JSON list of C-alpha atoms in Angstrom, two decimals:
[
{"chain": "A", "resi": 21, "resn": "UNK", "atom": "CA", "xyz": [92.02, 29.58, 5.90]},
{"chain": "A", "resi": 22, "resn": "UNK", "atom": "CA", "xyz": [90.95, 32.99, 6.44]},
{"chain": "A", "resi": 23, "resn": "UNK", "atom": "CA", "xyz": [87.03, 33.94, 5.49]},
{"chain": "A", "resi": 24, "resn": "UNK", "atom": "CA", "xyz": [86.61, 36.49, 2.79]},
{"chain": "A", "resi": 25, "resn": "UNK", "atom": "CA", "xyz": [86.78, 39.94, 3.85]},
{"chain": "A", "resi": 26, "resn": "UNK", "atom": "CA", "xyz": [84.75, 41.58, 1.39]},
{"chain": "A", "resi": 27, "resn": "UNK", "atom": "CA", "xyz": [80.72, 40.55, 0.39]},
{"chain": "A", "resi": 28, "resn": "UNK", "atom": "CA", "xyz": [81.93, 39.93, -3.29]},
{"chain": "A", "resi": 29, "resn": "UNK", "atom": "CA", "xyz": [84.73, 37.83, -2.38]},
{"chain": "A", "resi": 30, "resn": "UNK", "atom": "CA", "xyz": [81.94, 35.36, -1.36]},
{"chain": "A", "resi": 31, "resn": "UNK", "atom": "CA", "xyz": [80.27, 35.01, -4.36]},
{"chain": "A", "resi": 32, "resn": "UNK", "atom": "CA", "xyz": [83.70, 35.03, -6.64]},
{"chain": "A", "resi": 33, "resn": "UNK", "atom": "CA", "xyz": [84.42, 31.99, -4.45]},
{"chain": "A", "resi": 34, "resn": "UNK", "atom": "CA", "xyz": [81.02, 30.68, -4.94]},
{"chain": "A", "resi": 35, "resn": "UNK", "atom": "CA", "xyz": [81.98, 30.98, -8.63]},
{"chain": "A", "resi": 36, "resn": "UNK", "atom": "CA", "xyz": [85.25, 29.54, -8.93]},
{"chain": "A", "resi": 37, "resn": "UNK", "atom": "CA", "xyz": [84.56, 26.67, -7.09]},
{"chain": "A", "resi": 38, "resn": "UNK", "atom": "CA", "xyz": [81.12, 25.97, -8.45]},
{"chain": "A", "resi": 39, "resn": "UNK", "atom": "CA", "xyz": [80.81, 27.41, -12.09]},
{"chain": "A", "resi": 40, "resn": "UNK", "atom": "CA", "xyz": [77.37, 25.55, -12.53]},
{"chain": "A", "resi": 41, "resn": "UNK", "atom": "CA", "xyz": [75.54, 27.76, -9.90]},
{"chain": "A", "resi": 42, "resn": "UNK", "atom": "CA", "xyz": [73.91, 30.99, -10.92]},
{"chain": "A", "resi": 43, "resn": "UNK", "atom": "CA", "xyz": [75.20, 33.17, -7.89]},
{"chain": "A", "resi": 44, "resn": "UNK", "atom": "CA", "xyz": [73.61, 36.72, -9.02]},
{"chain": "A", "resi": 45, "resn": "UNK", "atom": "CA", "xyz": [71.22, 36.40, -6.47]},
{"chain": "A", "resi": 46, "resn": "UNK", "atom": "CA", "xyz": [73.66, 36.81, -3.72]},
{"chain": "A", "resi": 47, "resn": "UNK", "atom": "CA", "xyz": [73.92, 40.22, -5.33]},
{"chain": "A", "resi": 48, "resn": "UNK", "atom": "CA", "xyz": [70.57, 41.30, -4.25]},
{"chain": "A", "resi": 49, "resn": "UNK", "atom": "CA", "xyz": [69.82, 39.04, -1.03]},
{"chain": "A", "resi": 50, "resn": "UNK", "atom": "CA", "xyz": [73.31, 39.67, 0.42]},
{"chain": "A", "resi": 51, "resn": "UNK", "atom": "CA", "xyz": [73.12, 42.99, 1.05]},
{"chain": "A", "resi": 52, "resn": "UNK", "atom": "CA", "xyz": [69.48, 42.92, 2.29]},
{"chain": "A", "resi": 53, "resn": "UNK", "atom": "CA", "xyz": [70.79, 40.49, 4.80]},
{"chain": "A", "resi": 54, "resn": "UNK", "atom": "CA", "xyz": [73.56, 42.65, 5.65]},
{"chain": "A", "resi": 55, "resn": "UNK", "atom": "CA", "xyz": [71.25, 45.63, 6.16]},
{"chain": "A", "resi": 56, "resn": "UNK", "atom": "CA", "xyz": [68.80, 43.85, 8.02]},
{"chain": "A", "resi": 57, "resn": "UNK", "atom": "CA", "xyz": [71.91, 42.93, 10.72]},
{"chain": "A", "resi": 58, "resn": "UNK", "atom": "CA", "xyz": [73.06, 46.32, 10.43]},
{"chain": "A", "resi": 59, "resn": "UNK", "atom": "CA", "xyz": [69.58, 47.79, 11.39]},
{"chain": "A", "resi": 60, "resn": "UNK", "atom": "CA", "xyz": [69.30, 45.27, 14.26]},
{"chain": "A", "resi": 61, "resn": "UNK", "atom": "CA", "xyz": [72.65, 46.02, 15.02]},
{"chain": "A", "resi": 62, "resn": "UNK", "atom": "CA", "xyz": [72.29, 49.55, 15.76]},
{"chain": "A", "resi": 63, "resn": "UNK", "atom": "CA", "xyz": [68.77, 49.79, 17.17]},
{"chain": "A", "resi": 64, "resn": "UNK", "atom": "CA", "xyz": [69.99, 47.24, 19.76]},
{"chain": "A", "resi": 65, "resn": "UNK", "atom": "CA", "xyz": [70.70, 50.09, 22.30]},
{"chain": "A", "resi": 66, "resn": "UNK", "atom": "CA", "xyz": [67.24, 51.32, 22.26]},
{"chain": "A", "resi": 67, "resn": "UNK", "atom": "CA", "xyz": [65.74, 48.10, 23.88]},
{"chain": "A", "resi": 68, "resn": "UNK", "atom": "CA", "xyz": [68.00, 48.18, 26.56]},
{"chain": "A", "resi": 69, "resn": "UNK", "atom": "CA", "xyz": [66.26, 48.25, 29.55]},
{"chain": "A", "resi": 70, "resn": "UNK", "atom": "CA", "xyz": [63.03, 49.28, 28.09]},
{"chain": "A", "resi": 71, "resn": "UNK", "atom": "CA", "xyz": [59.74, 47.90, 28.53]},
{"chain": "A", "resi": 72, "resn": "UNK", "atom": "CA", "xyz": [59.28, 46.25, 25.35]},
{"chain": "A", "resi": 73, "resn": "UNK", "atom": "CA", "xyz": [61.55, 43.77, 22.72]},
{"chain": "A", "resi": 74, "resn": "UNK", "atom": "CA", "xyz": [61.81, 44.35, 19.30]},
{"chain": "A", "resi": 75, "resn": "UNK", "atom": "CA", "xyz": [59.74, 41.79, 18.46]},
{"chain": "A", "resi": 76, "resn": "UNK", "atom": "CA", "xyz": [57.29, 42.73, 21.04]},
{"chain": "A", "resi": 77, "resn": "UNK", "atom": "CA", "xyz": [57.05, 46.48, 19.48]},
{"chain": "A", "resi": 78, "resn": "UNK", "atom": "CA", "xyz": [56.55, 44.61, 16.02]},
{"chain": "A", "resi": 79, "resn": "UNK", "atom": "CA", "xyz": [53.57, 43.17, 17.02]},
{"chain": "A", "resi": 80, "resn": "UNK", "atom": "CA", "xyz": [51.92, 46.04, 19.34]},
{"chain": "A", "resi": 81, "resn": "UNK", "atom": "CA", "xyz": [52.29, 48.34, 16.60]},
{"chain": "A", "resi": 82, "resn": "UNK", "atom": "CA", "xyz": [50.58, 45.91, 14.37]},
{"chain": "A", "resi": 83, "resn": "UNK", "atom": "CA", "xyz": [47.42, 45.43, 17.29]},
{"chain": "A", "resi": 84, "resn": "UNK", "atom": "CA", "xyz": [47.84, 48.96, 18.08]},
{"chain": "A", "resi": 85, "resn": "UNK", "atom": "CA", "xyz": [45.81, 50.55, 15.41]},
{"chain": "A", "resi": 86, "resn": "UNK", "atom": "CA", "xyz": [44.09, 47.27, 14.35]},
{"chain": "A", "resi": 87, "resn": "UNK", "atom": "CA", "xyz": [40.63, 47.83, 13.36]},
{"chain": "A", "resi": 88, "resn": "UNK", "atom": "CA", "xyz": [39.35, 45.25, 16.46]},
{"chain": "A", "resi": 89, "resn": "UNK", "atom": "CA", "xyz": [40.54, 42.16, 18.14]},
{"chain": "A", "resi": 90, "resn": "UNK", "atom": "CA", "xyz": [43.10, 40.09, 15.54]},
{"chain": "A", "resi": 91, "resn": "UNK", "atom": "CA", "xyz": [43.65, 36.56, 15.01]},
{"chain": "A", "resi": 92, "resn": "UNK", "atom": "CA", "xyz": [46.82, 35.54, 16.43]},
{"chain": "A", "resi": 93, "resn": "UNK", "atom": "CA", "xyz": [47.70, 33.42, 12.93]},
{"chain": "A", "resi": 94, "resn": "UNK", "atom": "CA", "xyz": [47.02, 36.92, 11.00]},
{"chain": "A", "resi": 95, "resn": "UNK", "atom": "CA", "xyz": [49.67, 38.73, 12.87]},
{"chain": "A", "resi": 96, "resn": "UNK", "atom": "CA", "xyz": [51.77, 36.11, 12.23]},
{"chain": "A", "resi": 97, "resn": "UNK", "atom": "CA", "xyz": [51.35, 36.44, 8.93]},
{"chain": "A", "resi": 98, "resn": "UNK", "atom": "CA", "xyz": [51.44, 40.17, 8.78]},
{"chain": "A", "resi": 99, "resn": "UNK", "atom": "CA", "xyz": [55.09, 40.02, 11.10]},
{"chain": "A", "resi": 100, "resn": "UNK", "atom": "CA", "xyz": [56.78, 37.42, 8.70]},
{"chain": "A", "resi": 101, "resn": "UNK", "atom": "CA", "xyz": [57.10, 34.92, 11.87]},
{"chain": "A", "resi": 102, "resn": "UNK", "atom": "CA", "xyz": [56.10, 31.40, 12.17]},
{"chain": "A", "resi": 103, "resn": "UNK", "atom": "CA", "xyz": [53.01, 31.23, 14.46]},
{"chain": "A", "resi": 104, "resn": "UNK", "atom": "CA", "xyz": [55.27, 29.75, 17.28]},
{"chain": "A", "resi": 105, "resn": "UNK", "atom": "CA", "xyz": [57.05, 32.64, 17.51]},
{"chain": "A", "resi": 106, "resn": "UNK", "atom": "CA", "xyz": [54.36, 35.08, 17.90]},
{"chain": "A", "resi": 107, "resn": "UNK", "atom": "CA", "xyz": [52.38, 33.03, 20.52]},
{"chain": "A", "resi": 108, "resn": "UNK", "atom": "CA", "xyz": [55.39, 32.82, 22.52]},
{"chain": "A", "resi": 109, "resn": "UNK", "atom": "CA", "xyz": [55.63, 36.98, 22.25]},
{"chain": "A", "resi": 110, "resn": "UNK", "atom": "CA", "xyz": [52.09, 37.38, 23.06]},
{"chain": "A", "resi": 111, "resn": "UNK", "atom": "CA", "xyz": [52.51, 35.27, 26.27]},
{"chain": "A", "resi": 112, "resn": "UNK", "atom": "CA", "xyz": [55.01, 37.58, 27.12]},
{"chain": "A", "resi": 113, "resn": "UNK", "atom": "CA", "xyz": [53.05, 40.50, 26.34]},
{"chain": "A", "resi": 114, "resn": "UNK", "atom": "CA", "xyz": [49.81, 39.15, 28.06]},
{"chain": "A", "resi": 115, "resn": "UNK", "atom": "CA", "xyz": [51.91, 38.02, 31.19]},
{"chain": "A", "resi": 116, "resn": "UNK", "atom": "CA", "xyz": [52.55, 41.74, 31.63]},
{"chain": "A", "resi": 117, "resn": "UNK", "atom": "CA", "xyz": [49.34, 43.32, 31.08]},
{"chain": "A", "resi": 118, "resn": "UNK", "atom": "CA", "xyz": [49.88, 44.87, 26.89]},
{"chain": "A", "resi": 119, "resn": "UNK", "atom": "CA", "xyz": [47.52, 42.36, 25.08]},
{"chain": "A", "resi": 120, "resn": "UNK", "atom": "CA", "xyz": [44.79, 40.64, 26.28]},
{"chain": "A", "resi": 121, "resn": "UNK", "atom": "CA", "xyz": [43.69, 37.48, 24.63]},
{"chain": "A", "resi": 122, "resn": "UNK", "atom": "CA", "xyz": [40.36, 35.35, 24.19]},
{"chain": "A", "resi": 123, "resn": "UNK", "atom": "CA", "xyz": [39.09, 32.30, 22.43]},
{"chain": "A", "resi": 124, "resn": "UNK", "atom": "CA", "xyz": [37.13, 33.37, 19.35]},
{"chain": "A", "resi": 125, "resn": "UNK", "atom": "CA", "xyz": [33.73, 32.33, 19.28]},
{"chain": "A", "resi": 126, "resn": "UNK", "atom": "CA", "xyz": [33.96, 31.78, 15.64]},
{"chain": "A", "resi": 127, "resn": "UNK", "atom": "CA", "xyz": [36.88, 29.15, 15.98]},
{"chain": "A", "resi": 128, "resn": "UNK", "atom": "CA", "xyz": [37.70, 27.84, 19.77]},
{"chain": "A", "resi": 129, "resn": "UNK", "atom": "CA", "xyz": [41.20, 26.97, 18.42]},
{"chain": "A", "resi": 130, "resn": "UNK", "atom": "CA", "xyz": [41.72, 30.60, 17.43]},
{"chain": "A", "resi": 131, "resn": "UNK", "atom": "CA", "xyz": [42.93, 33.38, 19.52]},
{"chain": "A", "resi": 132, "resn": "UNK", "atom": "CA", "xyz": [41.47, 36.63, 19.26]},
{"chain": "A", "resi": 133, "resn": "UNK", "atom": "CA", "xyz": [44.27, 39.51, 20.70]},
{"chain": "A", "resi": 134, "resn": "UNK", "atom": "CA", "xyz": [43.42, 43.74, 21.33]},
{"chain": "A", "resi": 135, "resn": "UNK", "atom": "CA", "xyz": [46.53, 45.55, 23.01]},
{"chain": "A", "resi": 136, "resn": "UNK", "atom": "CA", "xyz": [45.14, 47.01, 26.26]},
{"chain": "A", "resi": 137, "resn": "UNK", "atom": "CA", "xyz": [45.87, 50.77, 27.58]},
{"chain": "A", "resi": 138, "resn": "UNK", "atom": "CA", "xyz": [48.91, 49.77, 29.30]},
{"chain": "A", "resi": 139, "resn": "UNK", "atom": "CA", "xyz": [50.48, 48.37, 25.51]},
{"chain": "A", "resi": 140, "resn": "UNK", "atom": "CA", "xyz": [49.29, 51.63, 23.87]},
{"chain": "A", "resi": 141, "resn": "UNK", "atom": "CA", "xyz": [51.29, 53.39, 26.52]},
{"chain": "A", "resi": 142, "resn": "UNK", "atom": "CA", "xyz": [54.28, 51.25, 26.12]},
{"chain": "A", "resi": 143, "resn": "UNK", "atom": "CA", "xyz": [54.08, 51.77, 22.26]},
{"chain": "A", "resi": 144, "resn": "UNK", "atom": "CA", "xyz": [53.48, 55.63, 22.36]},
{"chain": "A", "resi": 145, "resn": "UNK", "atom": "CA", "xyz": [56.52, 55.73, 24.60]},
{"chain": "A", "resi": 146, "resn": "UNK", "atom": "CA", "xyz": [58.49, 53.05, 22.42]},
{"chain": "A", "resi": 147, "resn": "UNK", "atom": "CA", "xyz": [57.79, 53.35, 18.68]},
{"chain": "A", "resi": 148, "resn": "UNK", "atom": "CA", "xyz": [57.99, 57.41, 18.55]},
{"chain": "A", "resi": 149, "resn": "UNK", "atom": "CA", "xyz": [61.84, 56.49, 20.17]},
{"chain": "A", "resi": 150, "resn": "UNK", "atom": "CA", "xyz": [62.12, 53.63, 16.95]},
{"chain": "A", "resi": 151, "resn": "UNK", "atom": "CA", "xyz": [61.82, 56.40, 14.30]},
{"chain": "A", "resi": 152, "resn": "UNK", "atom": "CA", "xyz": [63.54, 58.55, 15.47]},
{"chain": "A", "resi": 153, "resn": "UNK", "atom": "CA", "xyz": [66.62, 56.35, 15.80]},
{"chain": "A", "resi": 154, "resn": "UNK", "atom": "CA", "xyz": [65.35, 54.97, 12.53]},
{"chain": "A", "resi": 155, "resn": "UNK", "atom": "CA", "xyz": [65.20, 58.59, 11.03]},
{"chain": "A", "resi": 156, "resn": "UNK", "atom": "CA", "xyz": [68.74, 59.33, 11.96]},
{"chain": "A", "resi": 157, "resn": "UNK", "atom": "CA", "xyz": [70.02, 56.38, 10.99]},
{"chain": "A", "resi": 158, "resn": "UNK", "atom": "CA", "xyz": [68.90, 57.15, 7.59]},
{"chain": "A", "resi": 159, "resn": "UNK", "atom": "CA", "xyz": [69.08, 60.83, 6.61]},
{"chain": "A", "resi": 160, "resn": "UNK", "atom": "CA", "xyz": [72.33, 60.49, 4.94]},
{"chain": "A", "resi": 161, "resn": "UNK", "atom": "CA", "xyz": [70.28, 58.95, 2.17]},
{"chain": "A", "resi": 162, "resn": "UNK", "atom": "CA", "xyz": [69.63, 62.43, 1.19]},
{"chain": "A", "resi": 163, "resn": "UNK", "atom": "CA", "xyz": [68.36, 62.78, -2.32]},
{"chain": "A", "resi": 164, "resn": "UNK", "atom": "CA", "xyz": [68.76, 59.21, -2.77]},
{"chain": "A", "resi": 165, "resn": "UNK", "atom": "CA", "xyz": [65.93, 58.00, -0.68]},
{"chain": "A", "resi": 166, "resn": "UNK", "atom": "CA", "xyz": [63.42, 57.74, -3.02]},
{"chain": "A", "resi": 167, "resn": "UNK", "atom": "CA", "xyz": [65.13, 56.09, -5.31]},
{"chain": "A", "resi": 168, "resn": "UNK", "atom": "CA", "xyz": [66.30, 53.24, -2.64]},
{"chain": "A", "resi": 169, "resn": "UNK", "atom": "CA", "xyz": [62.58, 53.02, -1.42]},
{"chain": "A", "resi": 170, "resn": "UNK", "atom": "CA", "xyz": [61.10, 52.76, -4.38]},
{"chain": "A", "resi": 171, "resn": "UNK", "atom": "CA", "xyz": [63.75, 49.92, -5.11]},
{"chain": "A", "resi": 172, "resn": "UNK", "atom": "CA", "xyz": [63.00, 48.21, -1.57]},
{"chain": "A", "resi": 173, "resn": "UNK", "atom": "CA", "xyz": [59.38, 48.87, -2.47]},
{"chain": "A", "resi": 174, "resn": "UNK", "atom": "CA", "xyz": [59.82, 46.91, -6.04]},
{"chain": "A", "resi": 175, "resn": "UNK", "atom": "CA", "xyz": [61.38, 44.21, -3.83]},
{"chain": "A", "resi": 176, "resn": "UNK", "atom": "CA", "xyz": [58.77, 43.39, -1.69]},
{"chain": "A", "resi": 177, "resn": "UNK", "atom": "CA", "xyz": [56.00, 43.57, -4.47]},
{"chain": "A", "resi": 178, "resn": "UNK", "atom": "CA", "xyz": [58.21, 40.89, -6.32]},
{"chain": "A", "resi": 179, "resn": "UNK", "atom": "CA", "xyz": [59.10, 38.69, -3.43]},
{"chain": "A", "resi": 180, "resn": "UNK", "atom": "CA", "xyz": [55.04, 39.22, -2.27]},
{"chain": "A", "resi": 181, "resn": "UNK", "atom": "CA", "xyz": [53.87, 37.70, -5.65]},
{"chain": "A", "resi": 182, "resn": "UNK", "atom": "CA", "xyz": [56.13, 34.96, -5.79]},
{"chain": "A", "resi": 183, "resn": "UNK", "atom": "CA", "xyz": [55.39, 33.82, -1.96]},
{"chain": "A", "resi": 184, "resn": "UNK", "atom": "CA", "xyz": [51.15, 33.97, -2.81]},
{"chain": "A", "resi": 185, "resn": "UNK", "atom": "CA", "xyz": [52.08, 32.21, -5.87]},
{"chain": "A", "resi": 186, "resn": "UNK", "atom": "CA", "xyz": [53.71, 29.03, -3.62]},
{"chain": "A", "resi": 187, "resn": "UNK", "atom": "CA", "xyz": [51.31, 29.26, -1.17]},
{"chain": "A", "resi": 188, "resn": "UNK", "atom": "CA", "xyz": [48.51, 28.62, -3.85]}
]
């Protein structure tokens, strides 16, 4: 058996072979999914050989204009990642000299994290590359980008509220 080639082929299958299940949400999560691969997809060339990941960028950019040292947990919160994740990035980034770590005083468990010159060097060379693939990967939204951010921008609000909501 062949997969389906087309997105809605998916959930008419989903359909027809389970008529109980309320499938319009693959109508909204499926193509944010598929973006999100796309958008991987086609940034991939820019990390080739460079000094920094993807997920290492994320997080520099996050410590970059921080307003003072951050709690590691708090950047893991602000990136979307489980905590494992980003401690295992900013080992990386500490082995080579972009963030600097130190136990906070406040909680010894707790790690407090700046980005040191040599990370705000390796983001002002990265990130201004990011957008700028970004940016052309995007202007032939034309007069329909504000209409598909503010949509995006709805999306996160809505998906924001619910996760606080569970969390509470």
């Amino acid at each position: 058996m062949t997969p389906p080639s087309a997105p809605e082929d998916f959930r008419a299958m989903w359909t027809a072979a389970r008529p109980d299940l309320d499938t319009s949400p693959m109508d909204v999560v499926g193509p944010v999914k598929r973006i999100e691969a796309l958008l991987t997809t086609a940034l991939e060339p820019l990390y080739e050989g460079a000094p920094l990941t993807a997920p290492e960028l994320d997080a520099l950019v996050q410590l970059r204009h921080a307003q003072g040292p951050v709690i590691a947990r708090r950047l893991a919160e602000t990136l979307g990642c489980s905590r494992a994740a980003v401690s295992k990035t900013l080992a990386k980034l500490e082995k080579r000299g972009f963030v600097e770590r130190r136990p906070s005083p406040a909680d010894r468990r707790a790690a407090l994290v700046t980005v040191t010159p040599a990370g705000c060097d390796a983001i002002d060379t990265m990130f201004p590359r990011q957008l700028a693939a970004e940016a052309e990967l995007l202007d032939s939204l034309g007069t329909d980008r504000d209409r598909v951010v503010e949509a995006l921008n709805l999306l996160e609000k809505i998906l924001q509220q619910r996760v606080v909501r569970q969390r509470a």
